[in-house]
Amino acid sequence: MRGCGLPLLLQALILNVLFLFCLLKGANADNPYRFFTWKVTYGDIYPLGVKQQGILINGQFPGPHIDAITNDNLIINVYNYLREPFLISWNGIQQRRNSWQDGVYGTTCPIPPGKNFTYVLQVKDQIGSYFYFPSLGFHKAAGAFGSIRIWSRPQIPVPFPPPAGDFVVLAGDWFKRNHYDLKRISDGGHSLPFPDGLLINGRGWNGFTFTVDPGKTYRFRISNVGLTTSINFRIQGHKMKLVEVEGSHTLQNTYDALDIHLGQSYSVLVTADQPPQDYYVVVSSRFTSPVLMTTAVLHYSNSWKQVSGPVPGGPTTQIDWSLNQARSIRWNLTASGPRPNPQGSYHYGLIKPARTIMLANSAPIINGKQRYAVNSVSYIPADTPLKLADYFNIPGVFNLGSIPTSPIWGNAYLQTSVMAADFREFIEIVFQNWEDTVQSWHIDGYAFFVVGLVALFRSDFYNVQPLSCVILSDGIIGSGKQ
């Protein structure tokens, strides 16, 4: 029997070696350790009122929260009780010289059924709102996702008063079909069907309640954990003050509604300053027809009046609305917080990029099947994870430069595409989207800074409307379609 292209005994030896290496090099003995044991199982869930087979972590859907403080070491032992391989990716956690822990196929071996793997992560110089999700086999369509909150160290000032409470909002589209069917549809070369609905914290219409005290201010950490759909978030009768986007404090602009694209996480402050009653918390789909919608409830603790009346509307297909919101979001450069820069300067505008990479996405038909490509290359996974092949110099797995660094506009083809970059190299990256849908780019485990804008969101997932944008990166990027 073989796994990841290597005998299981050798695979286990390699993972043990890497685990010990991580303990010695990746974790910092001067900072606290937090230990987690997770059991991944199947279980019945009813998110849209229909019984489905979900994927649970410790019996929970969504999965358990991870709370950490800047520089904490996280030791997460994951037991896979599924009938199929399983991986978890830590969206937005920077894997500094530690990418084999990130949990995406290509850098990490899947956890075989009945086996376990221990992730060793350090949230080095990070704060903010993130989430984790399963990265194989459309497992995210069955659950196994959850929130990650990284709190500032007590001695580091935060640019807003401590809120009275901290709420997690995991929202996104949902399908009644199980993940096996969705995978078969995709593998068969077809586009996914239209989602059946939206969820808030794993529940449908008015299925979740946030309780607040009158006059107090609360922090809402909102993440789009869906598969295909951008969403809009709003709270009936309440303003939202944006304070953080995935680890960066922002200028504190106030919004009535916020677009949140796939993979993004925003933090807003909401003050319970309205007459005591219950209010709708609304999530609706963006750029879709028909428009999907779901609600939760904002409940004032002294209220006896339930939500009623029409649900407040929001933007639907207006692209300019979303672009203008994106342009309004600015990094708060005066706030205290981790802003690591390996070249020792925070003056990003004075750094000369070493080179420019242009990446254009497309949706070609290859061998009669719908595929997705970057610079005309549609990625196919190798039998051996790329990091193992690189670390142990295993030949024939991949070739550097197997994807061009700019669009070639030729016929698309299949390839295990790998693009080279130098450690600590600053790269100007231009994303070009010629499709008629929003595209999400997962710049996996690396930091970047926006230097140009047509349509952007400062996020670990980078969303590009049709046109292009420019970013500056201090790491290698991994490209693909979520």
Short mmCIF file of C-alpha atoms in Angstrom, two decimals:
data_model
loop_
_atom_site.label_atom_id
_atom_site.label_comp_id
_atom_site.label_asym_id
_atom_site.label_seq_id
_atom_site.Cartn_x
_atom_site.Cartn_y
_atom_site.Cartn_z
CA MET A 1 0.00 0.00 0.00
CA ARG A 2 1.27 3.46 -0.89
CA GLY A 3 0.40 6.96 0.31
CA CYS A 4 1.62 10.30 -1.04
CA GLY A 5 3.76 8.37 -3.51
CA LEU A 6 5.90 6.90 -0.70
CA PRO A 7 5.61 3.65 1.33
CA LEU A 8 3.63 4.25 4.50
CA LEU A 9 6.56 3.26 6.74
CA LEU A 10 8.84 5.77 5.03
CA GLN A 11 6.06 8.34 5.07
CA ALA A 12 5.63 7.92 8.82
CA LEU A 13 9.40 8.24 9.32
CA ILE A 14 9.49 11.43 7.28
CA LEU A 15 6.57 12.93 9.21
CA ASN A 16 8.23 12.07 12.51
CA VAL A 17 11.47 13.68 11.37
CA LEU A 18 9.61 16.81 10.25
CA PHE A 19 7.63 16.86 13.49
CA LEU A 20 10.82 16.75 15.59
CA PHE A 21 12.36 19.40 13.37
CA CYS A 22 9.32 21.61 13.93
CA LEU A 23 9.54 21.14 17.68
CA LEU A 24 13.19 22.14 17.64
CA LYS A 25 13.06 24.92 15.05
CA GLY A 26 9.47 26.00 14.40
CA ALA A 27 8.32 26.40 17.99
CA ASN A 28 9.67 28.96 20.39
CA ALA A 29 10.40 27.70 23.90
CA ASP A 30 10.11 31.25 25.29
CA ASN A 31 6.42 31.51 24.41
CA PRO A 32 3.41 29.63 25.82
CA TYR A 33 2.17 26.37 24.35
CA ARG A 34 -1.48 25.55 23.76
CA PHE A 35 -2.40 21.90 23.20
CA PHE A 36 -5.45 20.65 21.31
CA THR A 37 -6.70 17.14 20.57
CA TRP A 38 -9.22 16.92 17.74
CA LYS A 39 -11.22 13.88 16.64
CA VAL A 40 -12.61 14.20 13.12
CA THR A 41 -15.75 12.09 12.57
CA TYR A 42 -18.89 11.87 10.49
CA GLY A 43 -22.16 12.95 12.06
CA ASP A 44 -25.70 13.95 11.18
CA ILE A 45 -26.34 17.67 10.71
CA TYR A 46 -29.46 19.61 9.65
CA PRO A 47 -28.19 23.06 8.52
CA LEU A 48 -30.99 23.68 5.99
CA GLY A 49 -33.58 21.45 7.63
CA VAL A 50 -32.48 18.41 5.66
CA LYS A 51 -30.49 15.57 7.22
CA GLN A 52 -26.94 15.48 5.87
CA GLN A 53 -23.73 13.66 6.67
CA GLY A 54 -21.45 16.31 8.14
CA ILE A 55 -17.81 16.27 9.15
CA LEU A 56 -17.47 17.14 12.82
CA ILE A 57 -14.50 18.04 15.00
CA ASN A 58 -14.95 16.79 18.56
CA GLY A 59 -18.63 16.35 17.71
CA GLN A 60 -19.06 20.01 16.75
CA PHE A 61 -20.31 21.74 13.59
CA PRO A 62 -18.79 24.23 13.00
CA GLY A 63 -15.59 23.09 14.68
CA PRO A 64 -14.15 24.39 17.97
CA HIS A 65 -12.72 27.88 18.27
CA ILE A 66 -8.97 28.37 18.58
CA ASP A 67 -7.98 31.22 20.88
CA ALA A 68 -4.33 32.25 21.06
CA ILE A 69 -2.13 35.21 21.92
CA THR A 70 0.59 36.63 19.70
CA ASN A 71 3.59 34.27 19.47
CA ASP A 72 1.79 31.34 21.13
CA ASN A 73 2.79 27.86 19.98
CA LEU A 74 -0.16 25.70 18.92
CA ILE A 75 0.17 21.92 19.11
CA ILE A 76 -2.90 20.43 17.41
CA ASN A 77 -3.16 16.63 17.32
CA VAL A 78 -5.74 15.63 14.69
CA TYR A 79 -7.18 12.09 14.61
CA ASN A 80 -8.85 11.17 11.34
CA TYR A 81 -11.81 8.80 11.88
CA LEU A 82 -13.18 9.35 8.37
CA ARG A 83 -13.09 6.73 5.62
CA GLU A 84 -10.91 8.99 3.48
CA PRO A 85 -7.73 11.10 3.78
CA PHE A 86 -8.12 14.45 5.52
CA LEU A 87 -6.19 17.73 5.80
CA ILE A 88 -6.75 21.03 7.61
CA SER A 89 -5.42 24.36 6.33
CA TRP A 90 -4.94 27.32 8.64
CA ASN A 91 -6.21 30.25 6.61
CA GLY A 92 -4.04 33.33 7.17
CA ILE A 93 -1.59 31.81 9.66
CA GLN A 94 1.86 32.61 8.35
CA GLN A 95 3.92 29.46 8.11
CA ARG A 96 7.37 31.02 8.33
CA ARG A 97 9.84 28.49 6.98
CA ASN A 98 7.25 25.97 8.14
CA SER A 99 4.99 25.50 5.12
CA TRP A 100 4.81 21.70 5.50
CA GLN A 101 2.48 22.34 8.44
CA ASP A 102 -0.04 24.32 6.41
CA GLY A 103 -2.26 21.40 5.52
CA VAL A 104 -2.73 21.75 1.78
CA TYR A 105 -2.03 18.92 -0.62
CA GLY A 106 1.35 19.53 -2.17
CA THR A 107 2.99 20.68 1.06
CA THR A 108 1.53 18.16 3.54
CA CYS A 109 0.68 14.46 3.31
CA PRO A 110 -3.01 13.81 3.92
CA ILE A 111 -3.85 12.14 7.22
CA PRO A 112 -4.82 8.56 6.30
CA PRO A 113 -8.06 7.09 7.68
CA GLY A 114 -7.57 5.86 11.23
CA LYS A 115 -4.31 7.81 11.67
CA ASN A 116 -3.33 11.07 13.32
CA PHE A 117 -1.02 13.98 12.60
CA THR A 118 0.21 16.70 14.95
CA TYR A 119 0.35 20.22 13.56
CA VAL A 120 2.98 22.45 15.15
CA LEU A 121 2.25 26.12 14.49
CA GLN A 122 3.41 29.40 15.94
CA VAL A 123 1.30 32.51 15.49
CA LYS A 124 4.46 34.58 15.27
CA ASP A 125 3.91 38.35 15.26
CA GLN A 126 0.24 37.93 14.38
CA ILE A 127 -3.04 39.25 15.71
CA GLY A 128 -6.57 39.22 14.38
CA SER A 129 -9.33 37.07 12.91
CA TYR A 130 -8.85 33.94 10.80
CA PHE A 131 -10.35 30.50 10.30
CA TYR A 132 -9.31 26.95 9.49
CA PHE A 133 -10.90 24.68 6.91
CA PRO A 134 -10.44 21.21 5.36
CA SER A 135 -8.56 21.40 2.08
CA LEU A 136 -9.24 18.02 0.41
CA GLY A 137 -12.13 16.40 -1.41
CA PHE A 138 -14.72 19.20 -0.97
CA HIS A 139 -14.75 18.41 2.76
CA LYS A 140 -15.50 22.06 3.49
CA ALA A 141 -18.92 21.45 1.95
CA ALA A 142 -19.55 19.07 4.88
CA GLY A 143 -18.07 21.15 7.72
CA ALA A 144 -14.79 20.81 9.67
CA PHE A 145 -14.18 24.57 9.62
CA GLY A 146 -13.87 26.89 12.60
CA SER A 147 -12.58 30.24 13.79
CA ILE A 148 -9.12 31.34 14.91
CA ARG A 149 -8.78 34.40 17.14
CA ILE A 150 -5.32 35.75 17.91
CA TRP A 151 -5.35 38.32 20.70
CA SER A 152 -2.73 41.02 21.25
CA ARG A 153 -0.34 40.61 24.15
CA PRO A 154 -1.51 42.56 27.22
CA GLN A 155 1.29 45.12 26.99
CA ILE A 156 0.51 45.99 23.36
CA PRO A 157 -2.12 48.76 23.01
CA VAL A 158 -5.11 48.11 20.74
CA PRO A 159 -6.59 51.12 18.88
CA PHE A 160 -10.09 50.75 20.38
CA PRO A 161 -11.50 50.21 23.91
CA PRO A 162 -12.01 46.60 25.02
CA PRO A 163 -15.44 45.49 23.76
CA ALA A 164 -18.04 44.02 26.11
CA GLY A 165 -18.04 40.77 24.12
CA ASP A 166 -16.50 39.04 21.14
CA PHE A 167 -18.69 37.17 18.63
CA VAL A 168 -17.64 34.85 15.79
CA VAL A 169 -19.71 34.83 12.60
CA LEU A 170 -18.88 31.98 10.20
CA ALA A 171 -21.07 32.61 7.17
CA GLY A 172 -21.21 31.25 3.65
CA ASP A 173 -23.07 29.31 1.01
CA TRP A 174 -24.24 25.73 1.55
CA PHE A 175 -25.31 22.79 -0.58
CA LYS A 176 -27.82 20.08 0.27
CA ARG A 177 -25.82 17.67 -1.89
CA ASN A 178 -23.07 15.90 0.01
CA HIS A 179 -19.42 16.55 -0.66
CA TYR A 180 -19.01 13.27 -2.56
CA ASP A 181 -21.55 14.42 -5.16
CA LEU A 182 -19.96 17.85 -5.46
CA LYS A 183 -16.56 16.28 -5.97
CA ARG A 184 -17.92 13.96 -8.67
CA ILE A 185 -19.49 16.92 -10.47
CA SER A 186 -16.23 18.86 -10.40
CA ASP A 187 -14.06 15.87 -11.34
CA GLY A 188 -16.43 15.18 -14.20
CA GLY A 189 -15.56 18.53 -15.72
CA HIS A 190 -18.77 20.37 -14.84
CA SER A 191 -19.44 23.59 -12.95
CA LEU A 192 -20.90 23.27 -9.47
CA PRO A 193 -24.66 23.74 -9.10
CA PHE A 194 -26.13 26.87 -7.58
CA PRO A 195 -25.98 26.80 -3.74
CA ASP A 196 -29.14 25.82 -1.88
CA GLY A 197 -28.79 28.46 0.80
CA LEU A 198 -26.60 30.40 3.22
CA LEU A 199 -25.60 29.59 6.79
CA ILE A 200 -24.58 31.63 9.83
CA ASN A 201 -22.57 29.57 12.31
CA GLY A 202 -23.86 26.36 10.76
CA ARG A 203 -27.52 27.27 10.99
CA GLY A 204 -30.23 28.55 8.68
CA TRP A 205 -32.92 31.19 8.99
CA ASN A 206 -33.00 32.80 12.49
CA GLY A 207 -31.10 29.78 13.79
CA PHE A 208 -28.47 31.66 15.80
CA THR A 209 -28.78 34.45 18.38
CA PHE A 210 -26.24 37.05 19.53
CA THR A 211 -27.26 38.50 22.92
CA VAL A 212 -26.11 42.05 23.80
CA ASP A 213 -26.65 44.45 26.67
CA PRO A 214 -28.04 47.92 25.86
CA GLY A 215 -25.44 50.64 25.44
CA LYS A 216 -22.45 48.29 25.21
CA THR A 217 -20.14 47.74 22.24
CA TYR A 218 -19.32 44.30 20.84
CA ARG A 219 -16.81 42.93 18.38
CA PHE A 220 -18.08 40.75 15.52
CA ARG A 221 -15.48 38.69 13.62
CA ILE A 222 -17.06 37.78 10.29
CA SER A 223 -15.57 35.16 7.94
CA ASN A 224 -16.82 33.93 4.59
CA VAL A 225 -16.32 30.16 4.83
CA GLY A 226 -18.33 29.27 1.73
CA LEU A 227 -17.34 27.49 -1.48
CA THR A 228 -18.43 29.73 -4.34
CA THR A 229 -20.27 32.87 -3.27
CA SER A 230 -19.44 36.39 -2.10
CA ILE A 231 -21.71 37.64 0.68
CA ASN A 232 -22.93 40.89 2.17
CA PHE A 233 -23.25 41.29 5.95
CA ARG A 234 -25.41 43.83 7.80
CA ILE A 235 -27.24 44.27 11.10
CA GLN A 236 -30.68 45.86 11.03
CA GLY A 237 -30.63 49.42 12.38
CA HIS A 238 -26.97 49.30 13.48
CA LYS A 239 -23.74 50.78 12.17
CA MET A 240 -20.54 48.76 11.92
CA LYS A 241 -17.10 50.26 12.58
CA LEU A 242 -14.39 48.31 10.76
CA VAL A 243 -11.32 47.86 12.99
CA GLU A 244 -9.38 44.87 11.63
CA VAL A 245 -9.00 42.81 8.47
CA GLU A 246 -7.16 39.52 8.95
CA GLY A 247 -4.44 40.68 11.25
CA SER A 248 -4.19 44.35 10.31
CA HIS A 249 -5.85 47.19 12.16
CA THR A 250 -7.66 49.45 9.72
CA LEU A 251 -8.74 53.07 9.69
CA GLN A 252 -12.02 52.96 11.55
CA ASN A 253 -14.56 53.71 8.84
CA THR A 254 -18.25 53.12 9.53
CA TYR A 255 -20.44 51.00 7.25
CA ASP A 256 -24.10 50.02 6.98
CA ALA A 257 -23.16 46.83 5.12
CA LEU A 258 -19.96 44.98 4.20
CA ASP A 259 -19.10 42.75 1.26
CA ILE A 260 -17.04 39.77 2.39
CA HIS A 261 -15.60 37.55 -0.31
CA LEU A 262 -14.51 33.93 -0.11
CA GLY A 263 -11.93 33.39 2.58
CA GLN A 264 -11.99 36.91 3.97
CA SER A 265 -12.35 37.82 7.64
CA TYR A 266 -13.36 41.25 8.96
CA SER A 267 -13.73 42.59 12.52
CA VAL A 268 -16.32 45.26 13.24
CA LEU A 269 -17.49 47.03 16.39
CA VAL A 270 -21.26 47.28 16.90
CA THR A 271 -22.85 49.37 19.65
CA ALA A 272 -26.24 48.31 21.02
CA ASP A 273 -27.62 51.85 20.81
CA GLN A 274 -31.11 51.16 19.43
CA PRO A 275 -34.44 50.71 21.25
CA PRO A 276 -34.49 47.36 23.10
CA GLN A 277 -35.89 44.67 20.81
CA ASP A 278 -34.58 41.95 18.51
CA TYR A 279 -32.96 42.83 15.17
CA TYR A 280 -32.07 40.88 12.06
CA VAL A 281 -28.45 39.95 11.39
CA VAL A 282 -28.50 39.49 7.62
CA VAL A 283 -26.24 37.64 5.19
CA SER A 284 -27.12 37.75 1.49
CA SER A 285 -25.35 36.58 -1.66
CA ARG A 286 -23.59 38.98 -4.01
CA PHE A 287 -23.43 38.86 -7.82
CA THR A 288 -25.92 35.95 -8.01
CA SER A 289 -29.34 35.43 -9.51
CA PRO A 290 -31.42 34.63 -7.62
CA VAL A 291 -30.19 36.34 -4.47
CA LEU A 292 -29.83 34.03 -1.46
CA MET A 293 -30.46 35.31 2.05
CA THR A 294 -30.39 34.09 5.63
CA THR A 295 -30.65 35.71 9.05
CA ALA A 296 -29.57 35.43 12.65
CA VAL A 297 -30.91 37.48 15.56
CA LEU A 298 -29.34 40.34 17.52
CA HIS A 299 -31.16 40.06 20.86
CA TYR A 300 -31.15 42.88 23.41
CA SER A 301 -30.97 41.27 26.86
CA ASN A 302 -33.85 43.43 28.15
CA SER A 303 -36.05 42.85 25.11
CA TRP A 304 -39.28 40.88 24.90
CA LYS A 305 -40.04 41.91 21.31
CA GLN A 306 -38.99 39.38 18.67
CA VAL A 307 -37.80 40.22 15.17
CA SER A 308 -40.57 41.00 12.73
CA GLY A 309 -41.27 42.76 9.49
CA PRO A 310 -39.26 42.75 6.26
CA VAL A 311 -35.60 41.84 6.30
CA PRO A 312 -33.47 44.91 5.43
CA GLY A 313 -32.20 44.77 1.88
CA GLY A 314 -28.64 45.16 0.69
CA PRO A 315 -26.60 45.33 -2.50
CA THR A 316 -27.12 42.50 -4.97
CA THR A 317 -25.26 42.69 -8.30
CA GLN A 318 -23.74 46.19 -8.12
CA ILE A 319 -20.03 45.82 -8.83
CA ASP A 320 -19.22 49.51 -8.33
CA TRP A 321 -20.66 49.35 -4.79
CA SER A 322 -18.22 46.59 -3.90
CA LEU A 323 -15.27 48.35 -5.57
CA ASN A 324 -15.95 51.62 -3.78
CA GLN A 325 -16.11 49.82 -0.45
CA ALA A 326 -12.79 48.11 -1.18
CA ARG A 327 -11.15 51.43 -2.00
CA SER A 328 -12.33 52.85 1.33
CA ILE A 329 -10.47 50.24 3.42
CA ARG A 330 -7.09 51.50 4.59
CA TRP A 331 -4.35 50.07 6.78
CA ASN A 332 -3.94 51.88 10.13
CA LEU A 333 -0.19 52.52 10.07
CA THR A 334 -0.21 54.32 13.43
CA ALA A 335 -1.72 51.44 15.40
CA SER A 336 0.49 49.20 17.48
CA GLY A 337 0.53 45.67 16.16
CA PRO A 338 2.75 43.10 14.49
CA ARG A 339 3.79 44.25 11.05
CA PRO A 340 6.80 42.03 10.34
CA ASN A 341 9.09 43.12 7.55
CA PRO A 342 12.10 40.89 6.85
CA GLN A 343 14.03 43.74 5.24
CA GLY A 344 13.86 45.81 8.41
CA SER A 345 11.88 48.78 7.09
CA TYR A 346 8.23 49.67 7.21
CA HIS A 347 8.62 52.00 4.23
CA TYR A 348 7.24 49.56 1.70
CA GLY A 349 6.96 52.26 -0.93
CA LEU A 350 10.76 52.69 -0.87
CA ILE A 351 11.48 49.00 -1.52
CA LYS A 352 12.30 48.19 -5.12
CA PRO A 353 10.64 44.94 -6.24
CA ALA A 354 13.04 42.34 -7.57
CA ARG A 355 10.69 41.36 -10.41
CA THR A 356 7.09 41.39 -11.61
CA ILE A 357 4.88 38.34 -11.96
CA MET A 358 1.62 38.55 -13.92
CA LEU A 359 -1.01 35.90 -13.26
CA ALA A 360 -4.13 35.55 -15.41
CA ASN A 361 -6.88 33.10 -14.54
CA SER A 362 -9.02 31.36 -17.14
CA ALA A 363 -11.62 28.60 -17.38
CA PRO A 364 -10.62 26.43 -20.36
CA ILE A 365 -12.07 23.14 -21.56
CA ILE A 366 -9.28 20.52 -21.58
CA ASN A 367 -9.95 17.00 -22.85
CA GLY A 368 -13.65 17.74 -22.84
CA LYS A 369 -13.73 18.78 -19.18
CA GLN A 370 -14.15 22.14 -17.49
CA ARG A 371 -10.83 23.07 -15.91
CA TYR A 372 -9.38 26.22 -14.34
CA ALA A 373 -5.97 27.57 -15.24
CA VAL A 374 -3.36 30.19 -14.36
CA ASN A 375 -1.30 31.49 -17.27
CA SER A 376 -2.80 28.66 -19.34
CA VAL A 377 -1.61 25.95 -16.91
CA SER A 378 -4.19 23.83 -15.09
CA TYR A 379 -2.61 22.29 -12.00
CA ILE A 380 -2.55 18.55 -11.44
CA PRO A 381 -1.27 17.18 -8.12
CA ALA A 382 1.84 15.04 -7.95
CA ASP A 383 1.83 11.69 -6.14
CA THR A 384 4.46 13.02 -3.72
CA PRO A 385 3.86 16.28 -1.84
CA LEU A 386 6.06 18.97 -3.33
CA LYS A 387 7.70 19.98 -0.04
CA LEU A 388 8.81 16.41 0.59
CA ALA A 389 10.17 16.15 -2.94
CA ASP A 390 12.03 19.41 -2.45
CA TYR A 391 13.35 18.60 1.02
CA PHE A 392 14.58 15.12 0.11
CA ASN A 393 15.62 15.98 -3.47
CA ILE A 394 13.28 13.42 -5.00
CA PRO A 395 13.63 13.75 -8.79
CA GLY A 396 10.87 13.75 -11.37
CA VAL A 397 8.13 15.18 -9.16
CA PHE A 398 8.15 18.78 -10.37
CA ASN A 399 10.23 21.29 -12.31
CA LEU A 400 10.83 24.90 -11.33
CA GLY A 401 9.52 27.22 -13.99
CA SER A 402 6.84 24.77 -15.12
CA ILE A 403 4.38 27.68 -15.15
CA PRO A 404 5.18 30.94 -17.01
CA THR A 405 5.44 34.15 -14.99
CA SER A 406 3.17 36.04 -17.38
CA PRO A 407 0.14 35.10 -19.53
CA ILE A 408 0.93 33.25 -22.74
CA TRP A 409 -2.67 33.21 -24.05
CA GLY A 410 -2.09 29.85 -25.73
CA ASN A 411 -3.96 26.59 -25.46
CA ALA A 412 -4.31 25.51 -21.84
CA TYR A 413 -2.57 22.33 -20.69
CA LEU A 414 -2.19 20.18 -17.57
CA GLN A 415 0.97 20.41 -15.46
CA THR A 416 2.21 20.14 -11.87
CA SER A 417 3.07 23.82 -12.01
CA VAL A 418 5.70 25.29 -9.69
CA MET A 419 7.02 28.85 -9.82
CA ALA A 420 10.36 29.74 -8.22
CA ALA A 421 11.11 32.69 -5.95
CA ASP A 422 13.97 33.60 -3.65
CA PHE A 423 13.66 33.70 0.13
CA ARG A 424 12.81 37.23 1.32
CA GLU A 425 12.41 38.43 -2.23
CA PHE A 426 9.94 41.26 -2.74
CA ILE A 427 7.79 40.54 -5.78
CA GLU A 428 5.32 42.75 -7.58
CA ILE A 429 2.36 40.58 -8.56
CA VAL A 430 -0.32 41.60 -11.04
CA PHE A 431 -3.54 39.56 -11.03
CA GLN A 432 -5.63 39.64 -14.18
CA ASN A 433 -9.19 38.30 -14.18
CA TRP A 434 -10.83 38.07 -17.59
CA GLU A 435 -13.71 35.94 -16.33
CA ASP A 436 -17.16 37.30 -15.48
CA THR A 437 -17.04 36.11 -11.87
CA VAL A 438 -15.14 37.16 -8.75
CA GLN A 439 -11.94 35.13 -8.36
CA SER A 440 -10.29 34.29 -5.04
CA TRP A 441 -6.53 33.84 -4.73
CA HIS A 442 -5.11 32.06 -1.71
CA ILE A 443 -1.67 33.49 -1.00
CA ASP A 444 -1.04 30.69 1.36
CA GLY A 445 0.88 31.47 4.54
CA TYR A 446 2.66 34.56 3.23
CA ALA A 447 2.40 38.28 3.90
CA PHE A 448 1.85 40.92 1.25
CA PHE A 449 1.10 44.60 0.94
CA VAL A 450 -1.14 46.26 -1.63
CA VAL A 451 0.55 48.89 -3.79
CA GLY A 452 -2.01 49.34 -6.55
CA LEU A 453 -5.76 48.96 -6.80
CA VAL A 454 -8.41 48.25 -9.31
CA ALA A 455 -10.30 45.89 -7.01
CA LEU A 456 -8.72 44.55 -3.86
CA PHE A 457 -9.27 43.29 -0.38
CA ARG A 458 -6.32 42.95 1.99
CA SER A 459 -6.84 39.33 2.86
CA ASP A 460 -5.12 35.99 2.87
CA PHE A 461 -7.57 35.23 0.09
CA TYR A 462 -7.14 37.93 -2.52
CA ASN A 463 -10.25 38.71 -4.52
CA VAL A 464 -10.07 40.28 -7.95
CA GLN A 465 -12.96 41.64 -9.97
CA PRO A 466 -12.64 41.59 -13.78
CA LEU A 467 -9.61 43.81 -14.49
CA SER A 468 -6.39 43.64 -12.54
CA CYS A 469 -4.53 44.75 -9.46
CA VAL A 470 -0.99 44.87 -8.17
CA ILE A 471 0.41 43.65 -4.86
CA LEU A 472 3.83 43.41 -3.32
CA SER A 473 4.70 40.10 -1.70
CA ASP A 474 7.53 38.90 0.53
CA GLY A 475 7.09 35.23 -0.22
CA ILE A 476 6.30 32.56 -2.77
CA ILE A 477 2.65 32.42 -3.71
CA GLY A 478 0.51 29.40 -4.30
CA SER A 479 -2.20 29.96 -6.86
CA GLY A 480 -5.39 28.12 -7.56
CA LYS A 481 -9.15 28.25 -7.51
CA GLN A 482 -10.92 27.53 -4.22
#
